[in-house]
């Protein structure tokens, strides 16, 4: 039975049915044999036979005789004689007839027992077949079907309630076992998709809140200047210089509004970007990045330092373009605020690749660190980049199965920690 449980459903069913049929056949054979033996005991067959002799003498006379004899036993036989003992020759015919026990000669109880045995010899094999098939089916269901079907039923009920906090724990090498493994993989994929969807919704919500907050400043400025112009439009002595300054500020606020709109469009395009990972040597990517950023740092009269802790043969699945864009955004931002040095540390831990970017600038403000919290945020500094590099990098890290964390060094300067799944 243990071997049956390890086989596929098809093989298990065939083997179980073969064993069941064999057992039914042996039980039926034993039943018929036992019934036959009991019937023979109730109405035994006799070993005695009748010897009938018919003899025709020379003078035409005919004589018949019948004698009860035991089958297989030697017994003397006397010829017929006539008159004074003279033996007559003629034609002699022998007939042997077996003595059968007559059913009608049995007692009523023996007749009933004989009929009962005949009925059981017919019906018991049928009963054995029905019971055997039923027990085989019940055993097969309990051993091969009940547990996986129950696990799948519970899983579908959880999913129907939008509850993915469960596991399909049935382990087997048969078809239903593989189905449960596939179902568990589907659950994990749904759970991951829901997590990504939730993060995307939260990021979108944070983005909308940030945009709504930052839009207030230019809109308030434009409204204030429009009110100023309306109040002075009928002035006999307009201040042309003041009006020119107001118009310039309105134009600047409009440009900021335009930048905000373009930021939203850029982030929407980034969120729709498809990540395409390829297996590659990680050191090759790091060497290329180091060369490019060293050139970029030299142009700004700053120093770029690389600390590569990867092994020579370390490989991973990486979307090179997305990774380069993330590092470009963060390192460019670091170069903008660094005093003199930029340091990039690269290391691999398990199935994750970590990048730590440090600079010796003033670091992030308290407001930026509070607002970061793993979500999108925009700087409120009035600069045109509007924190887009950090926002885009955070989204791309999430798309590559990682994340980003901002902080400040103890001895001064900013530190950005990035990780991606490889």
CSV table of C-alpha atoms in Angstrom, one decimal:
chain,number,residue,atom,x,y,z
A,1,UNK,CA,0.0,0.0,0.0
A,2,UNK,CA,2.9,2.4,0.7
A,3,UNK,CA,4.1,1.8,-2.9
A,4,UNK,CA,0.6,2.7,-4.2
A,5,UNK,CA,0.7,6.0,-2.3
A,6,UNK,CA,3.9,7.1,-4.1
A,7,UNK,CA,2.7,6.2,-7.6
A,8,UNK,CA,0.7,8.4,-9.9
A,9,UNK,CA,-3.1,8.3,-9.7
A,10,UNK,CA,-3.4,6.1,-12.8
A,11,UNK,CA,-0.9,3.5,-11.6
A,12,UNK,CA,-2.3,3.6,-8.1
A,13,UNK,CA,-5.8,3.0,-9.3
A,14,UNK,CA,-4.8,0.2,-11.6
A,15,UNK,CA,-2.8,-1.5,-8.9
A,16,UNK,CA,-5.5,-1.1,-6.3
A,17,UNK,CA,-8.1,-2.6,-8.7
A,18,UNK,CA,-5.8,-5.5,-9.6
A,19,UNK,CA,-5.3,-6.4,-5.9
A,20,UNK,CA,-9.0,-6.1,-5.3
A,21,UNK,CA,-9.9,-8.3,-8.2
A,22,UNK,CA,-7.4,-10.9,-7.0
A,23,UNK,CA,-8.8,-10.9,-3.5
A,24,UNK,CA,-12.4,-11.2,-4.9
A,25,UNK,CA,-11.3,-14.1,-7.1
A,26,UNK,CA,-9.7,-16.0,-4.3
A,27,UNK,CA,-12.6,-15.5,-1.9
A,28,UNK,CA,-15.1,-16.6,-4.6
A,29,UNK,CA,-13.0,-19.7,-5.4
A,30,UNK,CA,-12.8,-20.6,-1.7
A,31,UNK,CA,-16.6,-20.0,-1.3
A,32,UNK,CA,-17.5,-22.2,-4.2
A,33,UNK,CA,-15.1,-25.0,-3.1
A,34,UNK,CA,-16.4,-24.9,0.5
A,35,UNK,CA,-20.0,-24.9,-0.7
A,36,UNK,CA,-19.3,-27.9,-3.0
A,37,UNK,CA,-17.6,-29.8,-0.2
A,38,UNK,CA,-20.5,-29.1,2.2
A,39,UNK,CA,-23.1,-30.2,-0.4
A,40,UNK,CA,-21.1,-33.4,-0.9
A,41,UNK,CA,-21.3,-34.0,2.8
A,42,UNK,CA,-25.0,-33.4,2.9
A,43,UNK,CA,-25.7,-35.6,-0.1
A,44,UNK,CA,-22.7,-37.9,-0.5
A,45,UNK,CA,-22.0,-39.8,-3.7
A,46,UNK,CA,-22.1,-43.7,-3.3
A,47,UNK,CA,-19.2,-46.0,-4.3
A,48,UNK,CA,-21.7,-48.8,-4.9
A,49,UNK,CA,-22.8,-49.9,-8.4
A,50,UNK,CA,-25.4,-52.2,-9.8
A,51,UNK,CA,-24.2,-55.0,-12.0
A,52,UNK,CA,-27.0,-56.1,-14.4
A,53,UNK,CA,-26.5,-59.3,-16.3
A,54,UNK,CA,-28.7,-60.4,-19.2
A,55,UNK,CA,-28.0,-63.9,-20.6
A,56,UNK,CA,-29.6,-65.7,-23.6
A,57,UNK,CA,-29.2,-69.5,-23.6
A,58,UNK,CA,-29.0,-71.8,-26.5
A,59,UNK,CA,-32.6,-72.9,-26.3
A,60,UNK,CA,-33.7,-69.3,-26.5
A,61,UNK,CA,-34.4,-68.8,-22.8
A,62,UNK,CA,-33.3,-65.5,-21.3
A,63,UNK,CA,-32.3,-64.8,-17.7
A,64,UNK,CA,-31.7,-61.5,-16.0
A,65,UNK,CA,-30.0,-60.8,-12.7
A,66,UNK,CA,-28.9,-57.6,-10.8
A,67,UNK,CA,-26.3,-57.4,-8.0
A,68,UNK,CA,-25.2,-54.5,-5.8
A,69,UNK,CA,-21.4,-54.3,-5.8
A,70,UNK,CA,-18.7,-51.9,-4.5
A,71,UNK,CA,-16.9,-49.9,-7.1
A,72,UNK,CA,-13.3,-51.1,-7.5
A,73,UNK,CA,-13.6,-54.2,-5.2
A,74,UNK,CA,-13.0,-57.7,-6.5
A,75,UNK,CA,-16.0,-60.0,-5.9
A,76,UNK,CA,-16.8,-63.6,-7.2
A,77,UNK,CA,-19.4,-64.0,-9.9
A,78,UNK,CA,-21.7,-67.1,-10.4
A,79,UNK,CA,-23.0,-68.1,-13.8
A,80,UNK,CA,-26.7,-68.9,-14.3
A,81,UNK,CA,-27.5,-72.6,-14.4
A,82,UNK,CA,-30.6,-74.6,-15.5
A,83,UNK,CA,-32.2,-77.8,-14.3
A,84,UNK,CA,-29.8,-80.4,-12.8
A,85,UNK,CA,-26.9,-78.0,-12.7
A,86,UNK,CA,-25.9,-78.3,-16.3
A,87,UNK,CA,-24.3,-75.0,-17.4
A,88,UNK,CA,-25.7,-73.6,-20.6
A,89,UNK,CA,-23.7,-71.6,-23.0
A,90,UNK,CA,-25.3,-68.5,-24.7
A,91,UNK,CA,-24.9,-64.7,-25.2
A,92,UNK,CA,-24.3,-62.7,-22.1
A,93,UNK,CA,-24.7,-58.9,-21.7
A,94,UNK,CA,-23.3,-56.8,-18.7
A,95,UNK,CA,-24.6,-53.4,-17.7
A,96,UNK,CA,-23.0,-51.3,-14.8
A,97,UNK,CA,-25.2,-48.6,-13.3
A,98,UNK,CA,-23.9,-46.2,-10.6
A,99,UNK,CA,-26.1,-45.8,-7.5
A,100,UNK,CA,-26.8,-42.0,-7.1
A,101,UNK,CA,-28.2,-40.5,-3.9
A,102,UNK,CA,-31.6,-39.1,-4.7
A,103,UNK,CA,-32.3,-35.5,-3.5
A,104,UNK,CA,-35.8,-36.5,-2.7
A,105,UNK,CA,-34.5,-39.0,-0.2
A,106,UNK,CA,-32.9,-36.2,1.9
A,107,UNK,CA,-34.5,-35.0,5.1
A,108,UNK,CA,-36.2,-31.5,4.9
A,109,UNK,CA,-33.3,-29.9,6.9
A,110,UNK,CA,-30.7,-31.3,4.6
A,111,UNK,CA,-32.7,-30.2,1.6
A,112,UNK,CA,-32.9,-26.6,3.0
A,113,UNK,CA,-29.1,-26.7,3.8
A,114,UNK,CA,-28.4,-28.0,0.3
A,115,UNK,CA,-30.5,-25.2,-1.3
A,116,UNK,CA,-28.9,-22.5,1.0
A,117,UNK,CA,-25.4,-23.6,0.0
A,118,UNK,CA,-26.4,-23.4,-3.7
A,119,UNK,CA,-27.7,-19.9,-3.3
A,120,UNK,CA,-24.6,-18.8,-1.3
A,121,UNK,CA,-22.3,-20.2,-4.0
A,122,UNK,CA,-24.0,-17.9,-6.5
A,123,UNK,CA,-24.6,-14.7,-4.4
A,124,UNK,CA,-21.4,-14.6,-2.3
A,125,UNK,CA,-19.1,-13.9,-5.2
A,126,UNK,CA,-21.4,-11.1,-6.3
A,127,UNK,CA,-21.4,-9.7,-2.8
A,128,UNK,CA,-17.6,-10.0,-2.6
A,129,UNK,CA,-17.3,-8.0,-5.9
A,130,UNK,CA,-19.6,-5.2,-4.8
A,131,UNK,CA,-18.1,-4.9,-1.4
A,132,UNK,CA,-14.5,-5.2,-2.7
A,133,UNK,CA,-15.0,-2.5,-5.4
A,134,UNK,CA,-16.7,-0.2,-2.8
A,135,UNK,CA,-13.9,-0.7,-0.3
A,136,UNK,CA,-11.2,-0.2,-3.0
A,137,UNK,CA,-12.9,3.1,-4.0
A,138,UNK,CA,-13.2,4.3,-0.4
A,139,UNK,CA,-9.5,3.5,0.3
A,140,UNK,CA,-8.4,5.1,-3.0
A,141,UNK,CA,-10.4,8.3,-2.1
A,142,UNK,CA,-9.0,8.5,1.4
A,143,UNK,CA,-5.4,7.9,0.5
A,144,UNK,CA,-5.1,9.7,-2.8
A,145,UNK,CA,-7.9,12.2,-3.2
A,146,UNK,CA,-9.3,13.4,0.1
A,147,UNK,CA,-6.3,15.4,1.4
A,148,UNK,CA,-5.4,17.2,-1.8
A,149,UNK,CA,-9.1,17.9,-2.6
A,150,UNK,CA,-9.6,19.3,0.9
A,151,UNK,CA,-6.5,21.4,0.6
A,152,UNK,CA,-7.6,22.8,-2.8
A,153,UNK,CA,-11.1,23.5,-1.5
A,154,UNK,CA,-9.7,25.4,1.5
A,155,UNK,CA,-7.4,27.4,-0.8
A,156,UNK,CA,-10.3,28.4,-3.2
A,157,UNK,CA,-12.3,29.5,-0.2
A,158,UNK,CA,-9.5,31.7,1.1
A,159,UNK,CA,-9.0,33.2,-2.4
A,160,UNK,CA,-12.7,33.8,-2.7
A,161,UNK,CA,-12.5,35.8,0.5
A,162,UNK,CA,-9.4,37.7,-0.9
A,163,UNK,CA,-7.3,36.1,1.8
A,164,UNK,CA,-3.9,35.1,0.6
A,165,UNK,CA,-2.4,34.5,4.0
A,166,UNK,CA,-2.3,30.7,3.8
A,167,UNK,CA,-0.3,27.8,2.3
A,168,UNK,CA,-1.2,24.7,0.3
A,169,UNK,CA,0.9,22.2,2.2
A,170,UNK,CA,0.0,18.9,0.4
A,171,UNK,CA,3.3,17.3,-0.8
A,172,UNK,CA,3.1,14.4,-3.2
A,173,UNK,CA,4.6,13.3,-6.5
A,174,UNK,CA,1.3,12.4,-8.1
A,175,UNK,CA,-0.8,14.6,-10.4
A,176,UNK,CA,-2.8,16.2,-7.5
A,177,UNK,CA,0.5,16.9,-5.7
A,178,UNK,CA,1.8,18.7,-8.7
A,179,UNK,CA,-1.5,20.5,-9.0
A,180,UNK,CA,-1.2,21.7,-5.3
A,181,UNK,CA,2.3,22.9,-5.9
A,182,UNK,CA,1.1,24.9,-8.9
A,183,UNK,CA,-1.7,26.3,-6.9
A,184,UNK,CA,0.8,27.3,-4.2
A,185,UNK,CA,2.9,29.0,-6.8
A,186,UNK,CA,-0.1,30.8,-8.1
A,187,UNK,CA,-1.0,31.9,-4.6
A,188,UNK,CA,2.5,33.3,-4.1
A,189,UNK,CA,2.3,35.1,-7.4
A,190,UNK,CA,-1.1,36.6,-6.5
A,191,UNK,CA,0.3,37.6,-3.1
A,192,UNK,CA,3.3,39.3,-4.8
A,193,UNK,CA,1.1,41.0,-7.4
A,194,UNK,CA,-1.2,42.3,-4.6
A,195,UNK,CA,1.7,43.6,-2.7
A,196,UNK,CA,3.1,45.4,-5.7
A,197,UNK,CA,-0.4,46.7,-6.5
A,198,UNK,CA,-0.8,47.9,-3.0
A,199,UNK,CA,2.6,49.6,-3.0
A,200,UNK,CA,1.8,51.2,-6.4
A,201,UNK,CA,-1.5,52.5,-5.0
A,202,UNK,CA,0.2,53.8,-1.9
A,203,UNK,CA,2.9,55.4,-4.0
A,204,UNK,CA,0.3,56.9,-6.3
A,205,UNK,CA,-1.6,58.2,-3.3
A,206,UNK,CA,1.5,59.7,-1.9
A,207,UNK,CA,2.4,61.2,-5.3
A,208,UNK,CA,-1.1,62.8,-5.5
A,209,UNK,CA,-0.8,64.2,-2.0
A,210,UNK,CA,2.7,65.6,-2.8
A,211,UNK,CA,1.6,67.1,-6.0
A,212,UNK,CA,-1.5,68.6,-4.4
A,213,UNK,CA,0.6,70.1,-1.7
A,214,UNK,CA,3.3,71.5,-4.0
A,215,UNK,CA,0.7,72.9,-6.4
A,216,UNK,CA,-0.6,75.2,-3.7
A,217,UNK,CA,2.5,77.4,-3.7
A,218,UNK,CA,2.5,78.4,-7.4
A,219,UNK,CA,-1.3,78.6,-7.5
A,220,UNK,CA,-1.3,80.9,-4.4
A,221,UNK,CA,1.4,83.0,-5.9
A,222,UNK,CA,-0.5,83.4,-9.2
A,223,UNK,CA,-3.7,84.2,-7.4
A,224,UNK,CA,-2.0,86.8,-5.2
A,225,UNK,CA,-0.4,88.6,-8.2
A,226,UNK,CA,-3.6,88.5,-10.2
A,227,UNK,CA,-5.4,90.2,-7.2
A,228,UNK,CA,-2.6,92.7,-7.1
A,229,UNK,CA,-2.9,93.5,-10.8
A,230,UNK,CA,-6.7,93.7,-10.5
A,231,UNK,CA,-6.3,96.2,-7.7
A,232,UNK,CA,-3.9,98.4,-9.6
A,233,UNK,CA,-5.4,98.0,-13.1
A,234,UNK,CA,-7.3,101.3,-12.9
A,235,UNK,CA,-4.4,103.2,-11.2
A,236,UNK,CA,-3.6,106.4,-12.9
A,237,UNK,CA,0.1,106.1,-12.0
A,238,UNK,CA,0.9,102.4,-12.6
A,239,UNK,CA,4.3,101.1,-11.4
A,240,UNK,CA,5.6,99.6,-14.6
A,241,UNK,CA,8.7,98.1,-12.9
A,242,UNK,CA,6.5,96.5,-10.2
A,243,UNK,CA,4.1,95.1,-12.9
A,244,UNK,CA,7.1,93.7,-14.8
A,245,UNK,CA,8.3,92.0,-11.7
A,246,UNK,CA,4.8,90.6,-11.0
A,247,UNK,CA,4.5,89.2,-14.5
A,248,UNK,CA,7.9,87.6,-14.3
A,249,UNK,CA,6.9,85.9,-11.0
A,250,UNK,CA,3.7,84.7,-12.6
A,251,UNK,CA,5.6,83.3,-15.5
A,252,UNK,CA,8.0,81.5,-13.1
A,253,UNK,CA,5.1,80.0,-11.2
A,254,UNK,CA,3.5,78.8,-14.4
A,255,UNK,CA,6.8,77.2,-15.4
A,256,UNK,CA,6.8,75.4,-12.0
A,257,UNK,CA,3.2,74.2,-12.7
A,258,UNK,CA,4.3,72.9,-16.1
A,259,UNK,CA,7.2,71.1,-14.4
A,260,UNK,CA,4.8,69.4,-12.0
A,261,UNK,CA,2.6,68.2,-14.8
A,262,UNK,CA,5.6,66.9,-16.7
A,263,UNK,CA,6.8,65.1,-13.5
A,264,UNK,CA,3.5,63.3,-13.2
A,265,UNK,CA,3.8,62.2,-16.9
A,266,UNK,CA,7.4,61.1,-16.4
A,267,UNK,CA,6.5,59.0,-13.4
A,268,UNK,CA,3.6,57.4,-15.2
A,269,UNK,CA,5.9,56.4,-18.0
A,270,UNK,CA,8.4,54.9,-15.5
A,271,UNK,CA,5.7,52.9,-13.8
A,272,UNK,CA,4.8,51.3,-17.2
A,273,UNK,CA,8.4,50.5,-18.0
A,274,UNK,CA,8.9,46.7,-18.4
A,275,UNK,CA,11.8,45.3,-16.6
A,276,UNK,CA,13.9,42.9,-18.7
A,277,UNK,CA,16.5,41.0,-16.7
A,278,UNK,CA,19.3,39.1,-18.3
A,279,UNK,CA,22.0,36.8,-16.7
A,280,UNK,CA,25.4,38.6,-16.7
A,281,UNK,CA,28.6,39.0,-14.8
A,282,UNK,CA,28.1,41.6,-12.1
A,283,UNK,CA,31.7,42.9,-12.2
A,284,UNK,CA,31.3,43.8,-15.8
A,285,UNK,CA,28.4,46.0,-15.0
A,286,UNK,CA,30.2,47.6,-12.0
A,287,UNK,CA,33.3,48.3,-14.1
A,288,UNK,CA,31.3,50.1,-16.8
A,289,UNK,CA,29.4,52.2,-14.2
A,290,UNK,CA,32.7,53.1,-12.4
A,291,UNK,CA,34.3,54.4,-15.6
A,292,UNK,CA,31.3,56.5,-16.5
A,293,UNK,CA,30.8,58.1,-13.1
A,294,UNK,CA,34.5,58.7,-12.7
A,295,UNK,CA,34.4,60.8,-15.8
A,296,UNK,CA,31.3,62.6,-14.6
A,297,UNK,CA,32.9,63.4,-11.2
A,298,UNK,CA,36.1,64.6,-12.9
A,299,UNK,CA,34.1,67.1,-14.9
A,300,UNK,CA,32.8,68.6,-11.7
A,301,UNK,CA,36.3,68.6,-10.0
A,302,UNK,CA,35.2,65.9,-7.5
A,303,UNK,CA,36.4,62.4,-6.6
A,304,UNK,CA,34.6,59.2,-7.2
A,305,UNK,CA,35.6,56.2,-5.1
A,306,UNK,CA,34.4,52.6,-5.8
A,307,UNK,CA,34.5,49.8,-3.1
A,308,UNK,CA,33.7,46.6,-4.9
A,309,UNK,CA,33.2,43.6,-2.6
A,310,UNK,CA,31.9,41.2,-5.3
A,311,UNK,CA,33.5,38.0,-6.2
A,312,UNK,CA,35.1,37.6,-9.7
A,313,UNK,CA,32.6,35.0,-10.8
A,314,UNK,CA,29.5,36.6,-9.2
A,315,UNK,CA,26.5,36.6,-11.7
A,316,UNK,CA,22.9,37.6,-11.5
A,317,UNK,CA,19.8,38.5,-13.4
A,318,UNK,CA,19.8,42.3,-13.9
A,319,UNK,CA,18.1,44.8,-16.1
A,320,UNK,CA,21.3,46.8,-16.9
A,321,UNK,CA,19.4,49.9,-18.3
A,322,UNK,CA,17.2,50.3,-15.3
A,323,UNK,CA,20.0,49.8,-12.8
A,324,UNK,CA,22.2,52.3,-14.7
A,325,UNK,CA,19.4,54.9,-14.6
A,326,UNK,CA,18.9,54.4,-10.9
A,327,UNK,CA,22.6,54.9,-10.1
A,328,UNK,CA,22.8,57.8,-12.5
A,329,UNK,CA,20.0,59.6,-10.8
A,330,UNK,CA,21.3,59.1,-7.2
A,331,UNK,CA,25.0,59.7,-8.0
A,332,UNK,CA,24.2,62.8,-10.1
A,333,UNK,CA,22.2,64.1,-7.2
A,334,UNK,CA,25.1,63.3,-4.8
A,335,UNK,CA,27.6,65.1,-7.1
A,336,UNK,CA,25.3,68.2,-7.0
A,337,UNK,CA,25.5,68.5,-3.2
A,338,UNK,CA,28.8,66.7,-2.4
A,339,UNK,CA,31.7,68.7,-1.0
A,340,UNK,CA,34.5,66.8,-2.7
A,341,UNK,CA,34.1,63.0,-2.5
A,342,UNK,CA,31.5,60.5,-3.7
A,343,UNK,CA,31.8,56.9,-2.6
A,344,UNK,CA,30.0,53.8,-4.0
A,345,UNK,CA,30.1,50.5,-2.2
A,346,UNK,CA,28.8,47.4,-3.9
A,347,UNK,CA,28.2,44.0,-2.2
A,348,UNK,CA,26.1,40.9,-2.7
A,349,UNK,CA,24.1,39.2,0.1
A,350,UNK,CA,22.1,36.1,-0.9
A,351,UNK,CA,20.0,36.9,-3.9
A,352,UNK,CA,20.2,40.6,-3.5
A,353,UNK,CA,22.7,43.2,-4.8
A,354,UNK,CA,23.3,46.2,-2.6
A,355,UNK,CA,24.6,49.7,-3.6
A,356,UNK,CA,25.5,52.3,-0.9
A,357,UNK,CA,26.2,55.8,-2.2
A,358,UNK,CA,27.7,58.3,0.3
A,359,UNK,CA,28.8,61.9,-0.1
A,360,UNK,CA,30.4,64.5,2.1
A,361,UNK,CA,27.8,67.2,1.6
A,362,UNK,CA,25.2,68.7,4.0
A,363,UNK,CA,23.0,65.6,3.8
A,364,UNK,CA,19.2,65.4,3.6
A,365,UNK,CA,17.1,67.7,5.6
A,366,UNK,CA,14.9,66.4,8.5
A,367,UNK,CA,11.8,67.1,6.4
A,368,UNK,CA,13.1,65.0,3.5
A,369,UNK,CA,14.0,62.1,5.8
A,370,UNK,CA,10.6,62.2,7.5
A,371,UNK,CA,8.7,62.4,4.2
A,372,UNK,CA,10.8,59.7,2.5
A,373,UNK,CA,9.6,56.8,4.6
A,374,UNK,CA,9.9,54.5,1.6
A,375,UNK,CA,7.4,56.5,-0.4
A,376,UNK,CA,7.5,59.0,-3.2
A,377,UNK,CA,8.2,62.6,-2.3
A,378,UNK,CA,9.1,65.9,-4.0
A,379,UNK,CA,11.4,68.5,-2.7
A,380,UNK,CA,9.9,71.9,-2.0
A,381,UNK,CA,13.0,73.8,-2.8
A,382,UNK,CA,11.8,75.4,-6.0
A,383,UNK,CA,14.5,73.7,-8.1
A,384,UNK,CA,13.4,72.4,-11.5
A,385,UNK,CA,14.5,68.8,-10.8
A,386,UNK,CA,11.8,68.7,-8.0
A,387,UNK,CA,13.3,65.5,-6.5
A,388,UNK,CA,12.4,63.5,-9.6
A,389,UNK,CA,15.6,61.5,-9.5
A,390,UNK,CA,14.8,60.0,-6.1
A,391,UNK,CA,11.2,59.4,-7.0
A,392,UNK,CA,12.1,57.7,-10.3
A,393,UNK,CA,14.8,55.7,-8.7
A,394,UNK,CA,12.5,54.5,-6.0
A,395,UNK,CA,10.0,53.2,-8.5
A,396,UNK,CA,12.6,51.4,-10.6
A,397,UNK,CA,14.1,49.8,-7.6
A,398,UNK,CA,10.6,48.5,-6.7
A,399,UNK,CA,10.2,47.2,-10.2
A,400,UNK,CA,13.5,45.3,-9.9
A,401,UNK,CA,12.3,43.6,-6.7
A,402,UNK,CA,14.2,45.9,-4.3
A,403,UNK,CA,14.0,49.2,-2.6
A,404,UNK,CA,15.8,52.4,-1.4
A,405,UNK,CA,16.5,54.0,1.9
A,406,UNK,CA,17.7,57.5,2.6
A,407,UNK,CA,19.8,58.6,5.6
A,408,UNK,CA,22.6,60.8,6.8
A,409,UNK,CA,26.1,59.8,7.9
A,410,UNK,CA,27.2,60.3,11.5
A,411,UNK,CA,30.2,62.4,10.4
A,412,UNK,CA,28.1,64.5,7.9
A,413,UNK,CA,26.8,63.9,4.4
A,414,UNK,CA,24.0,61.9,2.8
A,415,UNK,CA,23.8,58.2,2.4
A,416,UNK,CA,21.5,56.3,0.0
A,417,UNK,CA,21.1,52.5,0.3
A,418,UNK,CA,19.8,50.7,-2.8
A,419,UNK,CA,19.1,47.0,-3.3
A,420,UNK,CA,17.7,44.9,-6.1
A,421,UNK,CA,16.8,41.2,-6.5
A,422,UNK,CA,19.2,39.3,-8.8
